[in-house]
Amino acid sequence: MRRAAGSADLLGAYRPGTSWLHAAPLGLKAGALVVLSAAVLVLRSPAVVATAAVLVLTAYATAHLLRESWRPLRSMWPVLLLLGAFQWWASGWEAALLVPGNIALCVAAARLLTLTTAPQVLMDGLVSLARPLRPLGADPERFGLTLALMLRSIPFLLGSARDVRESAMARGLERNPRALTVPVAIRAVAYARQTGDALAARGIGERI
């Protein structure tokens, strides 16, 4: 099953590099992401959003990834446009700028984290977050494996939906909901079964 080109535009895929951001500890980058996201979502100020946007773009530039900064908008702009129009109608021009801007900014900042952090380092960090919950019955290793499977599945599902849409358009069925949804559902079920079979073959199917 192939992964369609561009399916990782929103999530981002690791780009090896030697910048200070690539070398920064995961905890520092994650902490900065949390602080920035909380600031723009809680303060809801045009000045805060503008400042945060400058900081994020500067971080992209210093990581030599400035061309990657706009890619989330390529997938998100229809949703952001509709959201902005609704906010303008419901709450005025300031909300129409702030709400879509906050979302785009948080996505771009989160994407920069994935672009500059090796997948294994990211997984190890997330597993470490779950370790304090072990006395409550949590299984950090299972959590890490589940998360890894989820992150692997999302690009496949996005690519599958794109392939099905393109196939439907080629047959003149782009307005047929059944032609757009049924093949995606069948591919998703097949992918899940293949993943389950692979886990079972390695003796870990019963644990997930």
PDB file of C-alpha atoms in Angstrom:
ATOM      1  CA  MET A   1       0.000   0.000   0.000  1.00  0.00           C
ATOM      2  CA  ARG A   2       1.641   3.169  -1.098  1.00  0.00           C
ATOM      3  CA  ARG A   3       1.705   6.457   0.707  1.00  0.00           C
ATOM      4  CA  ALA A   4       0.518   9.235  -1.546  1.00  0.00           C
ATOM      5  CA  ALA A   5       2.916  12.071  -2.159  1.00  0.00           C
ATOM      6  CA  GLY A   6       2.218  15.048   0.039  1.00  0.00           C
ATOM      7  CA  SER A   7       0.216  13.131   2.649  1.00  0.00           C
ATOM      8  CA  ALA A   8       2.645  14.263   5.322  1.00  0.00           C
ATOM      9  CA  ASP A   9       2.244  17.986   4.539  1.00  0.00           C
ATOM     10  CA  LEU A  10       0.221  18.550   7.677  1.00  0.00           C
ATOM     11  CA  LEU A  11       2.023  16.260  10.107  1.00  0.00           C
ATOM     12  CA  GLY A  12       5.525  16.664   8.804  1.00  0.00           C
ATOM     13  CA  ALA A  13       8.295  14.101   8.487  1.00  0.00           C
ATOM     14  CA  TYR A  14      11.708  14.327  10.110  1.00  0.00           C
ATOM     15  CA  ARG A  15      14.265  16.359   8.181  1.00  0.00           C
ATOM     16  CA  PRO A  16      17.811  15.568   9.379  1.00  0.00           C
ATOM     17  CA  GLY A  17      19.939  18.619  10.032  1.00  0.00           C
ATOM     18  CA  THR A  18      22.642  20.209  12.160  1.00  0.00           C
ATOM     19  CA  SER A  19      20.846  23.356  13.307  1.00  0.00           C
ATOM     20  CA  TRP A  20      20.529  24.371  16.948  1.00  0.00           C
ATOM     21  CA  LEU A  21      16.872  23.339  16.828  1.00  0.00           C
ATOM     22  CA  HIS A  22      17.747  19.839  15.661  1.00  0.00           C
ATOM     23  CA  ALA A  23      20.247  19.568  18.508  1.00  0.00           C
ATOM     24  CA  ALA A  24      17.957  21.026  21.190  1.00  0.00           C
ATOM     25  CA  PRO A  25      16.573  18.555  23.760  1.00  0.00           C
ATOM     26  CA  LEU A  26      13.081  17.282  23.132  1.00  0.00           C
ATOM     27  CA  GLY A  27      11.912  18.554  26.523  1.00  0.00           C
ATOM     28  CA  LEU A  28      12.985  22.102  25.680  1.00  0.00           C
ATOM     29  CA  LYS A  29      11.248  22.068  22.302  1.00  0.00           C
ATOM     30  CA  ALA A  30       8.080  20.503  23.698  1.00  0.00           C
ATOM     31  CA  GLY A  31       8.004  22.998  26.562  1.00  0.00           C
ATOM     32  CA  ALA A  32       8.359  25.913  24.173  1.00  0.00           C
ATOM     33  CA  LEU A  33       5.558  24.491  22.016  1.00  0.00           C
ATOM     34  CA  VAL A  34       3.234  24.204  25.025  1.00  0.00           C
ATOM     35  CA  VAL A  35       4.014  27.751  26.197  1.00  0.00           C
ATOM     36  CA  LEU A  36       3.531  29.253  22.729  1.00  0.00           C
ATOM     37  CA  SER A  37       0.279  27.365  22.090  1.00  0.00           C
ATOM     38  CA  ALA A  38      -1.117  28.292  25.511  1.00  0.00           C
ATOM     39  CA  ALA A  39      -0.197  31.955  24.992  1.00  0.00           C
ATOM     40  CA  VAL A  40      -1.930  32.343  21.631  1.00  0.00           C
ATOM     41  CA  LEU A  41      -5.001  30.325  22.622  1.00  0.00           C
ATOM     42  CA  VAL A  42      -5.533  31.906  26.049  1.00  0.00           C
ATOM     43  CA  LEU A  43      -4.513  35.535  25.480  1.00  0.00           C
ATOM     44  CA  ARG A  44      -6.299  35.825  22.098  1.00  0.00           C
ATOM     45  CA  SER A  45      -4.529  39.013  21.144  1.00  0.00           C
ATOM     46  CA  PRO A  46      -3.467  40.095  17.640  1.00  0.00           C
ATOM     47  CA  ALA A  47      -0.175  41.369  19.081  1.00  0.00           C
ATOM     48  CA  VAL A  48       0.525  37.996  20.752  1.00  0.00           C
ATOM     49  CA  VAL A  49      -0.328  36.079  17.583  1.00  0.00           C
ATOM     50  CA  ALA A  50       1.866  38.353  15.469  1.00  0.00           C
ATOM     51  CA  THR A  51       4.774  37.987  17.908  1.00  0.00           C
ATOM     52  CA  ALA A  52       4.361  34.222  18.029  1.00  0.00           C
ATOM     53  CA  ALA A  53       4.224  34.051  14.216  1.00  0.00           C
ATOM     54  CA  VAL A  54       7.510  35.952  13.979  1.00  0.00           C
ATOM     55  CA  LEU A  55       9.087  33.589  16.514  1.00  0.00           C
ATOM     56  CA  VAL A  56       7.882  30.493  14.671  1.00  0.00           C
ATOM     57  CA  LEU A  57       9.044  31.776  11.283  1.00  0.00           C
ATOM     58  CA  THR A  58      12.416  32.693  12.797  1.00  0.00           C
ATOM     59  CA  ALA A  59      12.728  29.193  14.222  1.00  0.00           C
ATOM     60  CA  TYR A  60      11.923  27.704  10.807  1.00  0.00           C
ATOM     61  CA  ALA A  61      14.515  29.967   9.188  1.00  0.00           C
ATOM     62  CA  THR A  62      17.279  29.159  11.680  1.00  0.00           C
ATOM     63  CA  ALA A  63      16.534  25.446  11.239  1.00  0.00           C
ATOM     64  CA  HIS A  64      16.916  25.946   7.449  1.00  0.00           C
ATOM     65  CA  LEU A  65      13.306  24.832   6.949  1.00  0.00           C
ATOM     66  CA  LEU A  66      11.626  28.093   6.009  1.00  0.00           C
ATOM     67  CA  ARG A  67      10.162  26.588   2.839  1.00  0.00           C
ATOM     68  CA  GLU A  68       8.374  24.028   5.022  1.00  0.00           C
ATOM     69  CA  SER A  69       6.542  26.659   7.076  1.00  0.00           C
ATOM     70  CA  TRP A  70       3.721  27.216   4.569  1.00  0.00           C
ATOM     71  CA  ARG A  71       3.000  23.580   3.750  1.00  0.00           C
ATOM     72  CA  PRO A  72       0.287  23.004   6.415  1.00  0.00           C
ATOM     73  CA  LEU A  73      -1.729  25.814   4.840  1.00  0.00           C
ATOM     74  CA  ARG A  74      -1.824  23.920   1.548  1.00  0.00           C
ATOM     75  CA  SER A  75      -4.001  21.275   3.193  1.00  0.00           C
ATOM     76  CA  MET A  76      -5.774  23.448   5.739  1.00  0.00           C
ATOM     77  CA  TRP A  77      -6.682  26.622   3.867  1.00  0.00           C
ATOM     78  CA  PRO A  78     -10.255  25.614   2.857  1.00  0.00           C
ATOM     79  CA  VAL A  79     -11.143  24.786   6.466  1.00  0.00           C
ATOM     80  CA  LEU A  80      -9.426  27.912   7.778  1.00  0.00           C
ATOM     81  CA  LEU A  81     -11.202  30.052   5.196  1.00  0.00           C
ATOM     82  CA  LEU A  82     -14.614  28.672   6.146  1.00  0.00           C
ATOM     83  CA  LEU A  83     -13.828  29.024   9.825  1.00  0.00           C
ATOM     84  CA  GLY A  84     -12.700  32.609   9.323  1.00  0.00           C
ATOM     85  CA  ALA A  85     -15.875  33.455   7.397  1.00  0.00           C
ATOM     86  CA  PHE A  86     -18.040  31.996  10.142  1.00  0.00           C
ATOM     87  CA  GLN A  87     -16.142  33.851  12.849  1.00  0.00           C
ATOM     88  CA  TRP A  88     -16.481  37.107  10.897  1.00  0.00           C
ATOM     89  CA  TRP A  89     -20.228  36.580  10.663  1.00  0.00           C
ATOM     90  CA  ALA A  90     -20.593  35.530  14.316  1.00  0.00           C
ATOM     91  CA  SER A  91     -18.008  37.643  16.155  1.00  0.00           C
ATOM     92  CA  GLY A  92     -16.404  40.185  13.844  1.00  0.00           C
ATOM     93  CA  TRP A  93     -13.179  40.670  11.964  1.00  0.00           C
ATOM     94  CA  GLU A  94     -10.859  40.208  14.948  1.00  0.00           C
ATOM     95  CA  ALA A  95     -12.160  36.700  15.687  1.00  0.00           C
ATOM     96  CA  ALA A  96     -12.039  35.952  11.947  1.00  0.00           C
ATOM     97  CA  LEU A  97      -8.293  36.571  12.056  1.00  0.00           C
ATOM     98  CA  LEU A  98      -7.487  35.187  15.492  1.00  0.00           C
ATOM     99  CA  VAL A  99      -9.231  31.800  15.432  1.00  0.00           C
ATOM    100  CA  PRO A 100      -7.887  30.508  12.083  1.00  0.00           C
ATOM    101  CA  GLY A 101      -4.547  32.225  12.779  1.00  0.00           C
ATOM    102  CA  ASN A 102      -4.191  30.521  16.155  1.00  0.00           C
ATOM    103  CA  ILE A 103      -4.931  27.117  14.655  1.00  0.00           C
ATOM    104  CA  ALA A 104      -2.500  27.570  11.757  1.00  0.00           C
ATOM    105  CA  LEU A 105       0.194  28.859  14.094  1.00  0.00           C
ATOM    106  CA  CYS A 106      -0.140  25.961  16.550  1.00  0.00           C
ATOM    107  CA  VAL A 107      -0.060  23.437  13.698  1.00  0.00           C
ATOM    108  CA  ALA A 108       3.033  25.068  12.187  1.00  0.00           C
ATOM    109  CA  ALA A 109       4.798  25.083  15.565  1.00  0.00           C
ATOM    110  CA  ALA A 110       3.919  21.445  16.237  1.00  0.00           C
ATOM    111  CA  ARG A 111       5.061  20.508  12.738  1.00  0.00           C
ATOM    112  CA  LEU A 112       8.421  22.157  13.366  1.00  0.00           C
ATOM    113  CA  LEU A 113       8.853  19.871  16.372  1.00  0.00           C
ATOM    114  CA  THR A 114       8.316  16.771  14.228  1.00  0.00           C
ATOM    115  CA  LEU A 115      10.529  18.123  11.446  1.00  0.00           C
ATOM    116  CA  THR A 116      13.494  18.613  13.790  1.00  0.00           C
ATOM    117  CA  THR A 117      13.084  15.592  16.088  1.00  0.00           C
ATOM    118  CA  ALA A 118      14.007  12.047  15.077  1.00  0.00           C
ATOM    119  CA  PRO A 119      10.967   9.726  15.299  1.00  0.00           C
ATOM    120  CA  GLN A 120      12.624   7.418  17.822  1.00  0.00           C
ATOM    121  CA  VAL A 121      13.517  10.363  20.063  1.00  0.00           C
ATOM    122  CA  LEU A 122       9.940  11.596  19.839  1.00  0.00           C
ATOM    123  CA  MET A 123       8.565   8.157  20.675  1.00  0.00           C
ATOM    124  CA  ASP A 124      10.949   7.736  23.613  1.00  0.00           C
ATOM    125  CA  GLY A 125       9.905  11.116  24.960  1.00  0.00           C
ATOM    126  CA  LEU A 126       6.220  10.274  24.787  1.00  0.00           C
ATOM    127  CA  VAL A 127       6.815   6.904  26.458  1.00  0.00           C
ATOM    128  CA  SER A 128       8.719   8.682  29.236  1.00  0.00           C
ATOM    129  CA  LEU A 129       5.670  10.864  29.872  1.00  0.00           C
ATOM    130  CA  ALA A 130       3.606   7.737  30.515  1.00  0.00           C
ATOM    131  CA  ARG A 131       6.065   6.088  32.927  1.00  0.00           C
ATOM    132  CA  PRO A 132       4.864   7.998  36.042  1.00  0.00           C
ATOM    133  CA  LEU A 133       1.436   6.465  35.420  1.00  0.00           C
ATOM    134  CA  ARG A 134       2.748   2.884  35.681  1.00  0.00           C
ATOM    135  CA  PRO A 135       1.538   2.513  39.324  1.00  0.00           C
ATOM    136  CA  LEU A 136      -1.976   3.274  38.051  1.00  0.00           C
ATOM    137  CA  GLY A 137      -1.796   0.374  35.608  1.00  0.00           C
ATOM    138  CA  ALA A 138      -0.456   2.196  32.566  1.00  0.00           C
ATOM    139  CA  ASP A 139       1.912   0.346  30.237  1.00  0.00           C
ATOM    140  CA  PRO A 140       4.343   2.890  28.741  1.00  0.00           C
ATOM    141  CA  GLU A 141       5.696   0.460  26.151  1.00  0.00           C
ATOM    142  CA  ARG A 142       2.223  -0.420  24.951  1.00  0.00           C
ATOM    143  CA  PHE A 143       1.366   3.269  24.834  1.00  0.00           C
ATOM    144  CA  GLY A 144       4.453   3.951  22.720  1.00  0.00           C
ATOM    145  CA  LEU A 145       3.659   1.137  20.300  1.00  0.00           C
ATOM    146  CA  THR A 146       0.024   2.242  20.001  1.00  0.00           C
ATOM    147  CA  LEU A 147       1.091   5.804  19.315  1.00  0.00           C
ATOM    148  CA  ALA A 148       3.629   4.678  16.727  1.00  0.00           C
ATOM    149  CA  LEU A 149       0.948   2.651  14.951  1.00  0.00           C
ATOM    150  CA  MET A 150      -1.402   5.639  15.022  1.00  0.00           C
ATOM    151  CA  LEU A 151       1.200   7.988  13.567  1.00  0.00           C
ATOM    152  CA  ARG A 152       1.980   5.453  10.866  1.00  0.00           C
ATOM    153  CA  SER A 153      -1.701   4.987  10.046  1.00  0.00           C
ATOM    154  CA  ILE A 154      -2.645   8.655   9.643  1.00  0.00           C
ATOM    155  CA  PRO A 155      -0.498   9.321   6.548  1.00  0.00           C
ATOM    156  CA  PHE A 156      -1.734   6.073   4.997  1.00  0.00           C
ATOM    157  CA  LEU A 157      -5.377   7.027   5.552  1.00  0.00           C
ATOM    158  CA  LEU A 158      -4.796  10.529   4.177  1.00  0.00           C
ATOM    159  CA  GLY A 159      -3.089   9.104   1.105  1.00  0.00           C
ATOM    160  CA  SER A 160      -5.842   6.510   0.689  1.00  0.00           C
ATOM    161  CA  ALA A 161      -8.542   9.184   0.797  1.00  0.00           C
ATOM    162  CA  ARG A 162      -6.651  11.212  -1.802  1.00  0.00           C
ATOM    163  CA  ASP A 163      -6.246   8.202  -4.090  1.00  0.00           C
ATOM    164  CA  VAL A 164      -9.946   7.347  -3.836  1.00  0.00           C
ATOM    165  CA  ARG A 165     -10.973  10.947  -4.526  1.00  0.00           C
ATOM    166  CA  GLU A 166      -8.758  11.122  -7.601  1.00  0.00           C
ATOM    167  CA  SER A 167     -10.115   7.789  -8.843  1.00  0.00           C
ATOM    168  CA  ALA A 168     -13.698   8.957  -8.326  1.00  0.00           C
ATOM    169  CA  MET A 169     -12.996  12.205 -10.181  1.00  0.00           C
ATOM    170  CA  ALA A 170     -11.542  10.263 -13.093  1.00  0.00           C
ATOM    171  CA  ARG A 171     -14.825   8.318 -13.320  1.00  0.00           C
ATOM    172  CA  GLY A 172     -17.040  11.364 -12.847  1.00  0.00           C
ATOM    173  CA  LEU A 173     -18.194  10.197  -9.403  1.00  0.00           C
ATOM    174  CA  GLU A 174     -16.686  12.962  -7.270  1.00  0.00           C
ATOM    175  CA  ARG A 175     -20.176  13.911  -6.009  1.00  0.00           C
ATOM    176  CA  ASN A 176     -21.108  10.351  -5.073  1.00  0.00           C
ATOM    177  CA  PRO A 177     -20.642   9.889  -1.285  1.00  0.00           C
ATOM    178  CA  ARG A 178     -20.590   6.112  -1.605  1.00  0.00           C
ATOM    179  CA  ALA A 179     -17.818   6.184  -4.192  1.00  0.00           C
ATOM    180  CA  LEU A 180     -15.751   8.396  -1.871  1.00  0.00           C
ATOM    181  CA  THR A 181     -16.327   6.663   1.463  1.00  0.00           C
ATOM    182  CA  VAL A 182     -16.744   2.927   0.860  1.00  0.00           C
ATOM    183  CA  PRO A 183     -13.317   2.323  -0.757  1.00  0.00           C
ATOM    184  CA  VAL A 184     -11.604   4.305   2.022  1.00  0.00           C
ATOM    185  CA  ALA A 185     -13.390   2.255   4.680  1.00  0.00           C
ATOM    186  CA  ILE A 186     -12.446  -1.022   2.961  1.00  0.00           C
ATOM    187  CA  ARG A 187      -8.784   0.055   2.709  1.00  0.00           C
ATOM    188  CA  ALA A 188      -8.769   1.132   6.360  1.00  0.00           C
ATOM    189  CA  VAL A 189     -10.159  -2.225   7.510  1.00  0.00           C
ATOM    190  CA  ALA A 190      -7.663  -4.119   5.342  1.00  0.00           C
ATOM    191  CA  TYR A 191      -4.801  -2.023   6.699  1.00  0.00           C
ATOM    192  CA  ALA A 192      -5.934  -2.636  10.287  1.00  0.00           C
ATOM    193  CA  ARG A 193      -6.153  -6.392   9.694  1.00  0.00           C
ATOM    194  CA  GLN A 194      -2.695  -6.504   8.119  1.00  0.00           C
ATOM    195  CA  THR A 195      -1.262  -4.561  11.052  1.00  0.00           C
ATOM    196  CA  GLY A 196      -2.973  -6.887  13.539  1.00  0.00           C
ATOM    197  CA  ASP A 197      -1.668  -9.955  11.718  1.00  0.00           C
ATOM    198  CA  ALA A 198       1.866  -8.529  11.754  1.00  0.00           C
ATOM    199  CA  LEU A 199       1.658  -7.865  15.501  1.00  0.00           C
ATOM    200  CA  ALA A 200       0.247 -11.335  16.175  1.00  0.00           C
ATOM    201  CA  ALA A 201       3.044 -12.932  14.145  1.00  0.00           C
ATOM    202  CA  ARG A 202       5.531 -11.243  16.471  1.00  0.00           C
ATOM    203  CA  GLY A 203       3.742 -12.465  19.573  1.00  0.00           C
ATOM    204  CA  ILE A 204       2.380  -9.115  20.660  1.00  0.00           C
ATOM    205  CA  GLY A 205      -1.068  -9.187  19.163  1.00  0.00           C
ATOM    206  CA  GLU A 206      -2.701 -10.188  22.428  1.00  0.00           C
ATOM    207  CA  ARG A 207      -1.138  -7.286  24.241  1.00  0.00           C
ATOM    208  CA  ILE A 208      -2.485  -4.491  22.051  1.00  0.00           C
TER     209      ILE A 208
END
